[in-house]
mmCIF file of C-alpha atoms in Angstrom:
data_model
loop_
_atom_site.group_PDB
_atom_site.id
_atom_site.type_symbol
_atom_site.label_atom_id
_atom_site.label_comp_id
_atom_site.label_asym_id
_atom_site.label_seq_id
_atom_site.Cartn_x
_atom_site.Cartn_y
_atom_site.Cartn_z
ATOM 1 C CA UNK A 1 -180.340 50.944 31.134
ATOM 2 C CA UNK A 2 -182.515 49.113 28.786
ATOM 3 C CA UNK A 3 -185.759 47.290 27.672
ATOM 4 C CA UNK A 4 -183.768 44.554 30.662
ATOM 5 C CA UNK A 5 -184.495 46.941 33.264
ATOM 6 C CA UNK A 6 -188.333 46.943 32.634
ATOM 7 C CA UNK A 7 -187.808 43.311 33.167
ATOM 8 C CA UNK A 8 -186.283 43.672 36.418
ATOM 9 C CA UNK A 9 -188.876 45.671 37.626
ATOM 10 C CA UNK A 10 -191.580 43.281 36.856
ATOM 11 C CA UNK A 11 -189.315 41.038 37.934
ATOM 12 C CA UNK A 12 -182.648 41.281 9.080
ATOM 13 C CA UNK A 13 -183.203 43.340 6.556
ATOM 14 C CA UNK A 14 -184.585 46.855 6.519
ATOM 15 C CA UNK A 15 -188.495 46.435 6.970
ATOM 16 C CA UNK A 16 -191.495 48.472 7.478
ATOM 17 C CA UNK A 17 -194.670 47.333 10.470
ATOM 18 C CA UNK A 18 -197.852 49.470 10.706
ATOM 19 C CA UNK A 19 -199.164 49.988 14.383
ATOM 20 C CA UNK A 20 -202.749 49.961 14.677
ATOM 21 C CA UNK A 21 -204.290 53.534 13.612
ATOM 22 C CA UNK A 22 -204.494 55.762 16.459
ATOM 23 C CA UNK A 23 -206.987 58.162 17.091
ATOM 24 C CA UNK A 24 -206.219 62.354 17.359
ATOM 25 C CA UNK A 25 -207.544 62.207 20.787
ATOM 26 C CA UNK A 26 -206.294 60.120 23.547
ATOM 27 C CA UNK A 27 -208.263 58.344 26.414
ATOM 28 C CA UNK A 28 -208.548 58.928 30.227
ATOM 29 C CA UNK A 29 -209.237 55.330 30.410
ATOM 30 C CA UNK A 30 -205.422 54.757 30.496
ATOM 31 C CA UNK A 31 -205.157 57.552 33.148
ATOM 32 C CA UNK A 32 -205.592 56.984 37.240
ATOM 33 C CA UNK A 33 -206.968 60.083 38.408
ATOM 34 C CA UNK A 34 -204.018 60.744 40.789
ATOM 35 C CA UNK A 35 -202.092 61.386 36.895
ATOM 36 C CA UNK A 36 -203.292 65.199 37.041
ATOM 37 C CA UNK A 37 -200.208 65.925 35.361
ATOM 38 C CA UNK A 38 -201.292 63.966 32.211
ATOM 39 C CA UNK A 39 -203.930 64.439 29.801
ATOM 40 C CA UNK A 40 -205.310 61.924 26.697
ATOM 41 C CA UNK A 41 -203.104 59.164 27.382
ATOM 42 C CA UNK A 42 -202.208 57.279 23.522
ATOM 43 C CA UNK A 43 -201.112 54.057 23.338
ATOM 44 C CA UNK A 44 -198.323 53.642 20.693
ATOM 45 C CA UNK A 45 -197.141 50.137 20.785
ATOM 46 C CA UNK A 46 -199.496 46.754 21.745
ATOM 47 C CA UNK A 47 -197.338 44.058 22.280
ATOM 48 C CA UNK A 48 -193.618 42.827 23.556
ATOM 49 C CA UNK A 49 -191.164 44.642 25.604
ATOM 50 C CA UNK A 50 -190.709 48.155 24.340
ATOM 51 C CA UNK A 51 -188.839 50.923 25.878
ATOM 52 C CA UNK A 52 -186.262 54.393 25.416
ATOM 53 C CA UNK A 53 -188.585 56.293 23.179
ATOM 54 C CA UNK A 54 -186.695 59.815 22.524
ATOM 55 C CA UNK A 55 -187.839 62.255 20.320
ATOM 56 C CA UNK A 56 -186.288 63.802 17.028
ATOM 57 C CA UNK A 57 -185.302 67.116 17.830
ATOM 58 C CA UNK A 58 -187.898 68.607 15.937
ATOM 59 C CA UNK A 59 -190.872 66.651 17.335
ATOM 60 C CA UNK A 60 -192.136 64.494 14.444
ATOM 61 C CA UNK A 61 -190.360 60.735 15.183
ATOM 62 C CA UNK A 62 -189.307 58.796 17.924
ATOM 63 C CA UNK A 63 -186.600 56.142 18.295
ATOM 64 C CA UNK A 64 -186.825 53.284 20.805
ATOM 65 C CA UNK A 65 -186.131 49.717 21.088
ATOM 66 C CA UNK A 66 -188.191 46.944 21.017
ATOM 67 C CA UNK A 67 -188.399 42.945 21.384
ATOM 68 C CA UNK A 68 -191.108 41.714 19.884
ATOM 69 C CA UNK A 69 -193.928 39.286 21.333
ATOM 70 C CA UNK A 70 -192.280 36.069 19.926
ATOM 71 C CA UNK A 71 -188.673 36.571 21.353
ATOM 72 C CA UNK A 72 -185.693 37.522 20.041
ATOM 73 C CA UNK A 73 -183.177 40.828 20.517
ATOM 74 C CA UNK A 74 -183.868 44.391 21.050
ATOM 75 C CA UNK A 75 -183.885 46.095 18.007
ATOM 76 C CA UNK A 76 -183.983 49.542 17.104
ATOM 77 C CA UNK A 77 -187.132 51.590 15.890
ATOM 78 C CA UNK A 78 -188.465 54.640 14.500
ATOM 79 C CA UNK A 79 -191.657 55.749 14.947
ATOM 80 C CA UNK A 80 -194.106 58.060 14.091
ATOM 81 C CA UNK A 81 -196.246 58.980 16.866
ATOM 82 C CA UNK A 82 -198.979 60.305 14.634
ATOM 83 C CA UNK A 83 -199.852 57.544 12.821
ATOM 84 C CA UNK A 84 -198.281 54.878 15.277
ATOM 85 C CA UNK A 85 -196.258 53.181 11.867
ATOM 86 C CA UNK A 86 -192.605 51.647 12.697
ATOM 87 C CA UNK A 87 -190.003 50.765 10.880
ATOM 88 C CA UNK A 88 -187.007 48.748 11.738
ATOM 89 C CA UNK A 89 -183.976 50.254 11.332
ATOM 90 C CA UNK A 90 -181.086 48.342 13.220
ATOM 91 C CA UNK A 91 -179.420 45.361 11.733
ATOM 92 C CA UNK A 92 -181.687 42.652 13.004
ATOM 93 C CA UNK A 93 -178.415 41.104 14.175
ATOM 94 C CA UNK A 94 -177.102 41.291 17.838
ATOM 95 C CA UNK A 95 -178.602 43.286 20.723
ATOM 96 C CA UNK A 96 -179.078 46.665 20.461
ATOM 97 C CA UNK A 97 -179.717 49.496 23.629
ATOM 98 C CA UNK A 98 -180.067 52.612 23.539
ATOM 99 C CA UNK A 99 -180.874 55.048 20.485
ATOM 100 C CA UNK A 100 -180.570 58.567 20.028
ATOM 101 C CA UNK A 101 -181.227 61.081 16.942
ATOM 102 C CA UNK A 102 -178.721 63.523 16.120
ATOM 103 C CA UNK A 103 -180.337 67.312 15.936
ATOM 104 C CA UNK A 104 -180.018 67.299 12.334
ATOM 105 C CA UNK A 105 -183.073 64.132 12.217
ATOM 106 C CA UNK A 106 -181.529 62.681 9.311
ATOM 107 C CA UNK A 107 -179.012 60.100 11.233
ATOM 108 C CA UNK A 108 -179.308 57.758 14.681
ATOM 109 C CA UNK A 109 -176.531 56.712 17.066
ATOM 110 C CA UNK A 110 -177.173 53.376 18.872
ATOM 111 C CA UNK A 111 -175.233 50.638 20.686
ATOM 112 C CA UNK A 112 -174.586 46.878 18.687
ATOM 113 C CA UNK A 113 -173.536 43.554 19.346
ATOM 114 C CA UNK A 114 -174.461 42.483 15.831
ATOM 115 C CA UNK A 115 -170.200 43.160 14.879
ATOM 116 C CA UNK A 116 -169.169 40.327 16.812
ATOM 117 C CA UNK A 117 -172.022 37.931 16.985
ATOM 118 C CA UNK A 118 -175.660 37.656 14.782
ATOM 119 C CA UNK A 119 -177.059 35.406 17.544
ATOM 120 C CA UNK A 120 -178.141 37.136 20.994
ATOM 121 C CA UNK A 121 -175.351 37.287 23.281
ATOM 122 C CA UNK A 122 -176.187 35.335 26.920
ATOM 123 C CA UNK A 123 -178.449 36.430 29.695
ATOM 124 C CA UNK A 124 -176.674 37.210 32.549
ATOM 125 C CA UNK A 125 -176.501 34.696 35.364
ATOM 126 C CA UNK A 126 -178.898 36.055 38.596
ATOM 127 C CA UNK A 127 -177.200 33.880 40.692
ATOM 128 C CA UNK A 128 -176.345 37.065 42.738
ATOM 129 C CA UNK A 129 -179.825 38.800 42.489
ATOM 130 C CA UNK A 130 -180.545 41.228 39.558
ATOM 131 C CA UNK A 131 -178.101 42.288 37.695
ATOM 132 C CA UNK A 132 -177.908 44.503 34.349
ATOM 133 C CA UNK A 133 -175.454 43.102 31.956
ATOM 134 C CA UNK A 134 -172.453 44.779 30.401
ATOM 135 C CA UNK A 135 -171.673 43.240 27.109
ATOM 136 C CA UNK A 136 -168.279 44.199 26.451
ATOM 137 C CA UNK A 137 -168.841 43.847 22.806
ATOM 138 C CA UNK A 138 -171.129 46.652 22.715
ATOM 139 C CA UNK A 139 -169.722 49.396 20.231
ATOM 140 C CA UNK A 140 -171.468 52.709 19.533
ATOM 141 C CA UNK A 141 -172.923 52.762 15.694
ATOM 142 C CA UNK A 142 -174.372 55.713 13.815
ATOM 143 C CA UNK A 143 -176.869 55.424 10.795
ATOM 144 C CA UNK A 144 -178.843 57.084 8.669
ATOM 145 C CA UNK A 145 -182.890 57.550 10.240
ATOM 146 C CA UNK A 146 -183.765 54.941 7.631
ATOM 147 C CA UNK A 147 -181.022 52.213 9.099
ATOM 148 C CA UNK A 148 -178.680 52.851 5.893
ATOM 149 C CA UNK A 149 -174.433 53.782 5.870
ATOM 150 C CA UNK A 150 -174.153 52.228 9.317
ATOM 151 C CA UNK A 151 -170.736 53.585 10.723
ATOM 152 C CA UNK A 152 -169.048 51.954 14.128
ATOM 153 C CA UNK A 153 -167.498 55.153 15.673
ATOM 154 C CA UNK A 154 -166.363 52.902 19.165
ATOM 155 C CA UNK A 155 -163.673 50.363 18.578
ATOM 156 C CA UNK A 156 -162.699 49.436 22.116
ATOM 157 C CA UNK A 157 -163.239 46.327 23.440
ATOM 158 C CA UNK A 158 -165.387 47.022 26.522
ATOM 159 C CA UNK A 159 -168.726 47.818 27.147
ATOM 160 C CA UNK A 160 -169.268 51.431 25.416
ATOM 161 C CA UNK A 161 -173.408 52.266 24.894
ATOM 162 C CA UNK A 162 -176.032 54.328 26.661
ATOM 163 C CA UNK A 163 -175.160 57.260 24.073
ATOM 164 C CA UNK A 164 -176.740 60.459 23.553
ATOM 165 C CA UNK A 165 -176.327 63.713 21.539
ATOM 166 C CA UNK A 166 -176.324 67.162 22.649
ATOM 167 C CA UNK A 167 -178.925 69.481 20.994
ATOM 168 C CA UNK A 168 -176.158 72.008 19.970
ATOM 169 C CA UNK A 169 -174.963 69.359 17.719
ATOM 170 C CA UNK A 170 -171.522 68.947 19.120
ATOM 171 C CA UNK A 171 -170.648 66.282 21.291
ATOM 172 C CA UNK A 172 -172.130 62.617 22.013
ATOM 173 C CA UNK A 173 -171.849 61.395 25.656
ATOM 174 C CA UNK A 174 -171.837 57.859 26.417
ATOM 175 C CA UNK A 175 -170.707 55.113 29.422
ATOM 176 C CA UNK A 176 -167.892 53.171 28.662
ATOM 177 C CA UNK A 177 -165.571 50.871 30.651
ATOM 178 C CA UNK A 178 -162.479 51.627 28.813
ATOM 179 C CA UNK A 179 -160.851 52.643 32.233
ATOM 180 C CA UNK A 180 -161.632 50.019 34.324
ATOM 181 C CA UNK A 181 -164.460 51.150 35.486
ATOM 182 C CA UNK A 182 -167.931 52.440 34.183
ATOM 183 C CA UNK A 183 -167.578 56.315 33.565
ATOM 184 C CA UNK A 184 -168.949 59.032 31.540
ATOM 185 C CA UNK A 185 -166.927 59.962 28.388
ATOM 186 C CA UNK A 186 -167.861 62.964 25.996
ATOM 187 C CA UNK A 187 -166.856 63.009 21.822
ATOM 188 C CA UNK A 188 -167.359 63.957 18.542
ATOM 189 C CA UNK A 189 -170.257 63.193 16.419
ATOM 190 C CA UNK A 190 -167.654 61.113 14.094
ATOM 191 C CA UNK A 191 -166.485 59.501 17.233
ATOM 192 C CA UNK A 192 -163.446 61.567 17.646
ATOM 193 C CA UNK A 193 -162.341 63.448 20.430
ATOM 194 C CA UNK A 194 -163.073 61.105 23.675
ATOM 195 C CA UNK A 195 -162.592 62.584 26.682
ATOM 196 C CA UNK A 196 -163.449 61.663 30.189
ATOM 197 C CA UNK A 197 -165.726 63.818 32.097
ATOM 198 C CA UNK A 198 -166.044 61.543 35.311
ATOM 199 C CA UNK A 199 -163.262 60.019 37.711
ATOM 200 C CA UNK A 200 -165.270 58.403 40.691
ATOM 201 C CA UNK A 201 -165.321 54.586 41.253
ATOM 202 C CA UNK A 202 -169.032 53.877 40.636
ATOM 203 C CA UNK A 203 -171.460 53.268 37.615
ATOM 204 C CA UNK A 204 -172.161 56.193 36.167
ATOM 205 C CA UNK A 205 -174.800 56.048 33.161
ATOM 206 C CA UNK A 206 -178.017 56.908 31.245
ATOM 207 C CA UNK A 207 -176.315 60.561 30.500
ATOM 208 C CA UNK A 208 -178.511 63.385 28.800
ATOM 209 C CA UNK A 209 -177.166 66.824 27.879
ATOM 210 C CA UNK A 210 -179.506 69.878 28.824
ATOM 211 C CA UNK A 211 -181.345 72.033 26.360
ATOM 212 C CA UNK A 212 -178.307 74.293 26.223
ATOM 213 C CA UNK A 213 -175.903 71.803 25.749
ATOM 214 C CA UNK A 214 -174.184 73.011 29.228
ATOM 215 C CA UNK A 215 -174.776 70.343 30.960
ATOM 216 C CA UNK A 216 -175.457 66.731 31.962
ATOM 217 C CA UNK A 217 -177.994 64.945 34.061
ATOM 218 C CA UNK A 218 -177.244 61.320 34.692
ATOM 219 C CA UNK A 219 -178.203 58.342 37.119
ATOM 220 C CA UNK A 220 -175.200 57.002 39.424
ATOM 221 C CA UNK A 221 -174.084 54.450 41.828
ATOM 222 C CA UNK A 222 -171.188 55.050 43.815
ATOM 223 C CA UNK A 223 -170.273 52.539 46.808
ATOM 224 C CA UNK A 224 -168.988 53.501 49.567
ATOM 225 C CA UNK A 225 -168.596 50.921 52.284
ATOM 226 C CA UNK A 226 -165.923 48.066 52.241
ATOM 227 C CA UNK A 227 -168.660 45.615 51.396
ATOM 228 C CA UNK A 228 -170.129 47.656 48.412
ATOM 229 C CA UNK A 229 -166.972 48.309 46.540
ATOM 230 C CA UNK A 230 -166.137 44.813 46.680
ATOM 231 C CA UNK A 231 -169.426 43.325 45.056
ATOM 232 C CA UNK A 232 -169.512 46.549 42.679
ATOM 233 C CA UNK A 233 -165.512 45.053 42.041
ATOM 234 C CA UNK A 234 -166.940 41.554 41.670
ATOM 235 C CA UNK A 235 -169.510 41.737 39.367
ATOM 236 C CA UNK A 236 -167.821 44.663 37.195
ATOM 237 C CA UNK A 237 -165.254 42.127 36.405
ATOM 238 C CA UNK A 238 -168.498 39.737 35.644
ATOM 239 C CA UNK A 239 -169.499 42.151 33.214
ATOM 240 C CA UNK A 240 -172.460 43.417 35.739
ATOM 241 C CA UNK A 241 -173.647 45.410 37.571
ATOM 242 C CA UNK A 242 -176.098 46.169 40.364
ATOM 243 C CA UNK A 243 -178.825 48.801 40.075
ATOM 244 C CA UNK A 244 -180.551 48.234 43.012
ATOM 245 C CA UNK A 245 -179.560 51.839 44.280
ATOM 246 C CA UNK A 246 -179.218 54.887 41.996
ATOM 247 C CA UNK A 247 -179.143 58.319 42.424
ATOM 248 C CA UNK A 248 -179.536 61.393 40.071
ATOM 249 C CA UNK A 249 -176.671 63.526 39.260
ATOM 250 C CA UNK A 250 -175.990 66.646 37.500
ATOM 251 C CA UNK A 251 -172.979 68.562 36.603
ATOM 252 C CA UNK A 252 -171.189 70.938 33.767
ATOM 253 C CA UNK A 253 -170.846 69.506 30.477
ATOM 254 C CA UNK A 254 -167.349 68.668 30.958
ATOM 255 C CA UNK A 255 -167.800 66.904 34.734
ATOM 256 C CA UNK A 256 -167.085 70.027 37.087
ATOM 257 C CA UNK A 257 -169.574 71.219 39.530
ATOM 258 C CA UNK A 258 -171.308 67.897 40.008
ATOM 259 C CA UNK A 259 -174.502 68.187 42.176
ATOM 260 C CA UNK A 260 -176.510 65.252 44.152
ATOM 261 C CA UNK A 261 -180.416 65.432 42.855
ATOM 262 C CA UNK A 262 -181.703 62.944 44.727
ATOM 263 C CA UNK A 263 -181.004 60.862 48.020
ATOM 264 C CA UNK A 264 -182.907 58.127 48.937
ATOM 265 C CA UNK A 265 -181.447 55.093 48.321
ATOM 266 C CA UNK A 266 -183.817 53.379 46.072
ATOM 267 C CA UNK A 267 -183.582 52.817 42.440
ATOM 268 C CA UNK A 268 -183.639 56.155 40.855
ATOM 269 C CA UNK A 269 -182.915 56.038 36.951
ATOM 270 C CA UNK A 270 -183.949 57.059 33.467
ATOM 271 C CA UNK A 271 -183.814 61.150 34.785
ATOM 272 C CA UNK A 272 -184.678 63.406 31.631
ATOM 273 C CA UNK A 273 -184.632 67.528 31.154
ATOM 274 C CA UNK A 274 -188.252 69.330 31.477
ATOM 275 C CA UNK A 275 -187.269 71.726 28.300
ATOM 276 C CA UNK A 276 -187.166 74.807 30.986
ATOM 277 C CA UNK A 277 -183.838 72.960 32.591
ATOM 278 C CA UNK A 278 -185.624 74.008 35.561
ATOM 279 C CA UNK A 279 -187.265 70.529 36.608
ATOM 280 C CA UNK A 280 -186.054 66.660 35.709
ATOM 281 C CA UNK A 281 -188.486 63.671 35.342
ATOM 282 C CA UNK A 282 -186.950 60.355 36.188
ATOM 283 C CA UNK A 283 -188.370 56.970 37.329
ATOM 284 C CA UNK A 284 -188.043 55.185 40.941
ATOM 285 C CA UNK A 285 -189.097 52.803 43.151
ATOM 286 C CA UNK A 286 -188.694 55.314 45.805
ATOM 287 C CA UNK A 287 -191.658 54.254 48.405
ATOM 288 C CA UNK A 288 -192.377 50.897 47.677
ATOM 289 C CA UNK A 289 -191.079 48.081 50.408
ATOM 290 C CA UNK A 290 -190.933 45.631 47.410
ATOM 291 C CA UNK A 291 -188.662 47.081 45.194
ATOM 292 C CA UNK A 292 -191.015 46.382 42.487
ATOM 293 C CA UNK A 293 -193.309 48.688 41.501
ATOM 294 C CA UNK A 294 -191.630 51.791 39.715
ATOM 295 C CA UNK A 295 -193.679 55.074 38.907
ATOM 296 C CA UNK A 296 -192.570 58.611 37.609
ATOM 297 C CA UNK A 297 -191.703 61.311 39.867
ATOM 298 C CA UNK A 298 -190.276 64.970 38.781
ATOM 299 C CA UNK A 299 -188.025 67.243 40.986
ATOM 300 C CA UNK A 300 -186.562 70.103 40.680
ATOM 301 C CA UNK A 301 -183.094 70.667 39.834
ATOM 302 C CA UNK A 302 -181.720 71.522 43.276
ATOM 303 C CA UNK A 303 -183.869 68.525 44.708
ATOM 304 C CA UNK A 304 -186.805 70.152 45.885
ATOM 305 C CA UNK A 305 -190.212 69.914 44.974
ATOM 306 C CA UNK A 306 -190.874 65.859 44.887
ATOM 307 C CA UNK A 307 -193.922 64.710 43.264
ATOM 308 C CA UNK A 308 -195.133 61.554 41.916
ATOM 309 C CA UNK A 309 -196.228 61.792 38.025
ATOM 310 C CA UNK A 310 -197.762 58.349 37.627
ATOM 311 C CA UNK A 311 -199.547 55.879 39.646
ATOM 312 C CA UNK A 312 -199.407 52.516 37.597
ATOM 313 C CA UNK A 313 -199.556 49.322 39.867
ATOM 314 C CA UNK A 314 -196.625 47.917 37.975
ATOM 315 C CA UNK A 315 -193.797 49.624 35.929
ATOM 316 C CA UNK A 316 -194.108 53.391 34.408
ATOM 317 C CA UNK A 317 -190.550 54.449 33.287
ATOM 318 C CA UNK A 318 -188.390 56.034 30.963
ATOM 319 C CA UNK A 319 -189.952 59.250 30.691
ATOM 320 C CA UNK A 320 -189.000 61.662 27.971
ATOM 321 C CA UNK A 321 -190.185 65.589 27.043
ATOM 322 C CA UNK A 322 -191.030 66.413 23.744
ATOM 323 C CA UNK A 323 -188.615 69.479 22.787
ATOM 324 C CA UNK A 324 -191.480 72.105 23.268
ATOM 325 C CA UNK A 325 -192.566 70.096 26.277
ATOM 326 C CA UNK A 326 -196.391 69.615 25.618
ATOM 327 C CA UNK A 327 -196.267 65.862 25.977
ATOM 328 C CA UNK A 328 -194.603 62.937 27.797
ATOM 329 C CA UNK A 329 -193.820 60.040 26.406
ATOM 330 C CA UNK A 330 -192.881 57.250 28.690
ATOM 331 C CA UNK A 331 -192.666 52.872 29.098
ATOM 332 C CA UNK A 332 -195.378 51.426 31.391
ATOM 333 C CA UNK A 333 -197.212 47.632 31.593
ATOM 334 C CA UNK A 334 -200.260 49.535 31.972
ATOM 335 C CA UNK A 335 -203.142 48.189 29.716
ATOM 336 C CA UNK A 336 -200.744 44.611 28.129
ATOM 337 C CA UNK A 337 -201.653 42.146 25.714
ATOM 338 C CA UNK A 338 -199.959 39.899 28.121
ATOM 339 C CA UNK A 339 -198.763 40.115 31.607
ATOM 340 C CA UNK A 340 -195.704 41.470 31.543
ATOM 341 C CA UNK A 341 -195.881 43.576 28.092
ATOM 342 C CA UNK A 342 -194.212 46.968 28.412
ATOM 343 C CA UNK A 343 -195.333 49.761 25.743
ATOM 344 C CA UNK A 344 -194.870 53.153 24.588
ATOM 345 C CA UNK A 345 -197.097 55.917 25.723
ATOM 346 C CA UNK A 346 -197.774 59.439 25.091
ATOM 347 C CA UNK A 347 -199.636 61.972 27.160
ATOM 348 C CA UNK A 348 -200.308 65.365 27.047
ATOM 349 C CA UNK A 349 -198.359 67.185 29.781
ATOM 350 C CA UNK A 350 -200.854 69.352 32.407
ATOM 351 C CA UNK A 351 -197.623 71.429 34.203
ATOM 352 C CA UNK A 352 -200.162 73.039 36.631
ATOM 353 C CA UNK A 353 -203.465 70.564 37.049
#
């Protein structure tokens, strides 16, 4: 869901940072040699929790959130992968999740608490085991790429975030719990135009539109036995939820013709579009009797064709295809300041080692 997850699994004004340069050339040093599928691994951040990198449409920036060494929120990021310089571009207020460019480049849709509180709002109580939060005073925001004429385009209370934009330009899709429970809901760039493309009780989340704009790929949970709607009941109405089992879904823009990816109980999330729409890249703990330790697998769209992408002893996630699909940029603790510290990567992507 967000920079929280990496967590799990390990268990202001406008202002400008510089990254450490970064060289043209990456290094197999970051690689294990079971990562055939990657090729001169950069490193692109060097410190805190960072996490969600998605490209501009045209290749040249990347958005992401980050929490920085000393503490604080996630805040919202641009980057530019060449040089490695960031710039802050979210309020410095609130938490933020989840960024997105629009296909134009020149504007950013994210999710805010900073509307109803500047402080952090509470971490949620793991009384009951891990649990992702659901701050119902999340509302969907869009801005220019520099942070400036911030718009709120949600005005329900309710949790409303994990937004992102089709590449035709169209619609926005984005999880909400306006319904009473957490579904998919489609819209207008302006925020106009909500409709509800999912109807099954269940978290479903983490939504991407294909290439085409046809469709939508998206991780779900949907209990089924007595026991598993009531705690998915229980801590919905907590403002939580579970993610200990996901699964990958993918169906027609609108919610018809939904398709099962994968099935295998573990904690499948974060699924993203190779640019061919033929293959998906998500991350899983899929294999590991700890839960733990997540890594990057791809599949292909009718489930076939497993394979493992990365081979990290901790947490490799949230991986994302450039547009023309020569890298991969992903979230991994590989190579930390500090134990713990989750960064931005980007590898060149081998599709037949």
């Amino acid at each position: 869901m967000n920079a929280r997850a990496v967590r799990l699994a390990i268990p202001m004004l406008l202002l400008a940072v510089s990254a450490p340069a970064l060289t043209a050339q990456g290094s197999d040093d970051l690689r294990d040699p079971r990562e055939v599928h990657l090729r001169n691994i950069r490193q692109l951040t060097f410190d805190g929790q960072n996490a969600e990198a998605y490209w501009a449409f045209d290749g040249t920036k990347l958005v992401f959130q980050r929490t920085p060494a000393e503490g604080g929120c996630d805040q919202i990021f641009i980057m530019d992968p060449e040089t490695g310089d960031i710039q802050e571009v979210s309020t410095g207020k609130g938490r933020t999740t989840c960024s997105y460019f629009y296909p134009s480049g020149d504007k950013i849709i994210y999710a805010s608490t900073h509307h109803w509180m500047e402080s952090c709002p509470a971490e949620p109580d793991m009384s009951r085991g891990y649990v992702w939060p659901l701050y119902p005073t999340f509302d969907l925001f869009v801005s220019d790429a520099d942070g400036s004429n911030l718009t709120q385009i949600t005005t329900e209370f309710g949790y409303d975030a994990e937004a992102t934009v089709s590449p035709t330009g169209d619609r926005v899709v984005f999880t909400s719990v306006r319904d009473g429970d957490l579904e998919l809901y489609t819209m207008n760039l302006d925020g106009s135009d909500v409709r509800r493309v999912t109807d099954r009780l269940g978290y479903d989340g983490g939504a991407f539109f294909s290439p085409d704009g046809k469709k939508l790929l998206w991780r779900a949970h949907y209990p089924e036995t007595e026991r598993e709607i009531s705690d998915y009941k229980s801590l919905l109405g907590m403002g939580m939820i579970r993610p200990s089992a996901l699964e990958v879904y993918i169906a027609d823009a609108d919610g018809s013709n939904q398709v099962q990816v994968t099935d295998n109980g573990a904690a499948n999330f974060a699924p993203y579009w190779h640019p061919s729409m033929e293959k998906i890249v998500y991350s899983s703990n899929d294999g590991d009797p700890s839960g733990r330790e997540f890594e990057i697998f791809m599949v292909n769209v009718d489930g076939s064709g497993h394979t493992q992408i990365t081979f990290s002893p901790e947490f490799d996630g949230f991986p994302v295809f450039s547009p023309d699909g020569r890298y991969l940029v992903f979230a991994s603790n590989r190579n930390g300041a500090e134990q713990g510290d989750t960064n931005i990567f980007i590898a060149e992507w081998v599709d037949q080692p």
